[in-house]
mmCIF file of C-alpha atoms in Angstrom:
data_model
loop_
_atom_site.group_PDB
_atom_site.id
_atom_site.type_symbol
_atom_site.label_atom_id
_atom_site.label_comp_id
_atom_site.label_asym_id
_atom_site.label_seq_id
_atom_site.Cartn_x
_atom_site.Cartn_y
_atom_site.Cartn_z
ATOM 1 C CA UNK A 1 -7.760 -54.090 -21.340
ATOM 2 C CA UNK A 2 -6.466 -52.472 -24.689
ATOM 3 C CA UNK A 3 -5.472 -49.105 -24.957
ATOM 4 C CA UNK A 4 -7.943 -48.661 -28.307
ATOM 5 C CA UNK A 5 -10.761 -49.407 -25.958
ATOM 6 C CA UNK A 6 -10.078 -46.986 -23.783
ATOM 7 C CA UNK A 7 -9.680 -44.402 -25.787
ATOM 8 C CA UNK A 8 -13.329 -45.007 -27.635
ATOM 9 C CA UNK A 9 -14.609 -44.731 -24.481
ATOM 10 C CA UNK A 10 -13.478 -41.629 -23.466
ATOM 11 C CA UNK A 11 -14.320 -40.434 -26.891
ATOM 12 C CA UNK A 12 -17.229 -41.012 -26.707
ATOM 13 C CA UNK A 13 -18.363 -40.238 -23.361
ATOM 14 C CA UNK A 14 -16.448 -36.346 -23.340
ATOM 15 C CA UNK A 15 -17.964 -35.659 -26.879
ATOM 16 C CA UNK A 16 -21.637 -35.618 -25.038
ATOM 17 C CA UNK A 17 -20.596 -34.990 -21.720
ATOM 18 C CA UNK A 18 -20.420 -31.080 -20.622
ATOM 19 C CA UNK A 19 -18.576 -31.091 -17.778
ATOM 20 C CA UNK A 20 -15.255 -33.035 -19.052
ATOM 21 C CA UNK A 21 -13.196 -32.468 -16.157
ATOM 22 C CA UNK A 22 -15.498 -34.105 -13.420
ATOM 23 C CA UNK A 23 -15.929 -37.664 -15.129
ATOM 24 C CA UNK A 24 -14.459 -40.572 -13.809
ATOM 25 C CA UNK A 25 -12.926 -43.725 -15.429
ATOM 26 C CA UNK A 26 -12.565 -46.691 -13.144
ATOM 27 C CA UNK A 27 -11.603 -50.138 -14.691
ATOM 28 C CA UNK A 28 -11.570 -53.543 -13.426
ATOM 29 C CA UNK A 29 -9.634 -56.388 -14.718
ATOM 30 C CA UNK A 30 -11.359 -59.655 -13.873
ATOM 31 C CA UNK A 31 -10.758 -63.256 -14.786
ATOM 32 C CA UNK A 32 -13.198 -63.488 -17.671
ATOM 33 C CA UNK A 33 -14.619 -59.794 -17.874
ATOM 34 C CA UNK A 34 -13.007 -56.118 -18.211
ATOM 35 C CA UNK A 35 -15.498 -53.847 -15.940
ATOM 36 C CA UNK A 36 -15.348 -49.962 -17.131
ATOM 37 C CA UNK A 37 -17.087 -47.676 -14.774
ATOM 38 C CA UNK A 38 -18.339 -44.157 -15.958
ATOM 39 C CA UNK A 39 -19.248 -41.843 -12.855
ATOM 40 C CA UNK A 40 -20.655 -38.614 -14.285
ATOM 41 C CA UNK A 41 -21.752 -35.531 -13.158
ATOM 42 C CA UNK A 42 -26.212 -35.544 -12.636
ATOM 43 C CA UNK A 43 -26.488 -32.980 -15.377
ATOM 44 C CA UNK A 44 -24.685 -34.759 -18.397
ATOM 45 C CA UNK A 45 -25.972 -38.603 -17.413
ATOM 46 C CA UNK A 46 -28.921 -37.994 -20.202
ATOM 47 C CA UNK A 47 -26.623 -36.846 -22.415
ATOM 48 C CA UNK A 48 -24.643 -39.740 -22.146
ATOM 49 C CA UNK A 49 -27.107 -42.408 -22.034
ATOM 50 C CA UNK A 50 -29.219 -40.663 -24.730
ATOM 51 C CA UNK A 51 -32.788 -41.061 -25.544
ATOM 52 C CA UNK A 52 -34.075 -44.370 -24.444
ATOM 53 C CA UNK A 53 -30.314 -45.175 -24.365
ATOM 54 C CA UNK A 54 -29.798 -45.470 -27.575
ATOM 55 C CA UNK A 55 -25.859 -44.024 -26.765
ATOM 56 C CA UNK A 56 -24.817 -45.964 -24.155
ATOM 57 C CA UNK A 57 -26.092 -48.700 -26.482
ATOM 58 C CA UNK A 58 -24.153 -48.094 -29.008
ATOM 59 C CA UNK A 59 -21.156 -47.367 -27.297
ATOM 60 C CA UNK A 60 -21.414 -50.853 -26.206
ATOM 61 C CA UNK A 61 -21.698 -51.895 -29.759
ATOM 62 C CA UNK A 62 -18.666 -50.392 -30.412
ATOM 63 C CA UNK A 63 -16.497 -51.746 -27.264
ATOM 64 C CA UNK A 64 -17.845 -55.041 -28.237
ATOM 65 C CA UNK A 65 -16.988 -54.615 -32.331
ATOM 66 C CA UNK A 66 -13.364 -53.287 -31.323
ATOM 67 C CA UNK A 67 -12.320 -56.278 -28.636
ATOM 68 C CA UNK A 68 -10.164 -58.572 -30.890
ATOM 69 C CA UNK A 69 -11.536 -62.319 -30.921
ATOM 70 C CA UNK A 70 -10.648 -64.752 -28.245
ATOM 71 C CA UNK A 71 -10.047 -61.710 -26.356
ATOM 72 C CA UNK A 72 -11.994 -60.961 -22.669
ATOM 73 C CA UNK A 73 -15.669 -59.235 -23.131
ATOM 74 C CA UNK A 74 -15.475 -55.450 -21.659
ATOM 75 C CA UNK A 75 -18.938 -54.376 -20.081
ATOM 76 C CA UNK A 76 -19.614 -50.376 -19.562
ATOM 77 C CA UNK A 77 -21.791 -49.231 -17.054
ATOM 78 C CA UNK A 78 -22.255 -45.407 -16.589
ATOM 79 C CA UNK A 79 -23.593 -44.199 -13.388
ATOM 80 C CA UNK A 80 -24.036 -40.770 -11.760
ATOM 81 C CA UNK A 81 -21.361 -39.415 -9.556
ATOM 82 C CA UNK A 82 -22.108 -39.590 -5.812
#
């Protein structure tokens, strides 16, 4: 997985998120996909996601417009912290 993705992520995530220091960022190389795993605290998971998840949508816009062609997809999944 690039670099470029990674950092959009994070961008984008921390600029809604409130508490920046408790998120976690697991990712998964697989044969065909790159898995990215946001764990976030309960209180910023609506922030994230956004009204009728219009957010997480469109961060996955974004990973999808910034993977190069020919490249593996990357799927984002944001769940709440355990």
């Amino acid at each position: 997985m690039e670099d470029t993705v990674k950092q959009l992520i994070k961008y984008v995530v921390e600029t809604f998120a409130e508490k920046r220091d408790e998120i976690e960022y697991i990712y998964e190389e697989k044969e065909t996909v790159d898995e990215v795993t946001v764990k976030l605290a309960p209180d910023d998971m609506g922030k994230v996601i956004g009204k009728q998840g219009k957010i997480a949508k469109a961060l996955r816009t974004l990973v999808g417009a910034t993977t190069p062609r020919g490249a593996k997809r990357c799927n984002v999944e944001i769940k709440e912290k355990d």
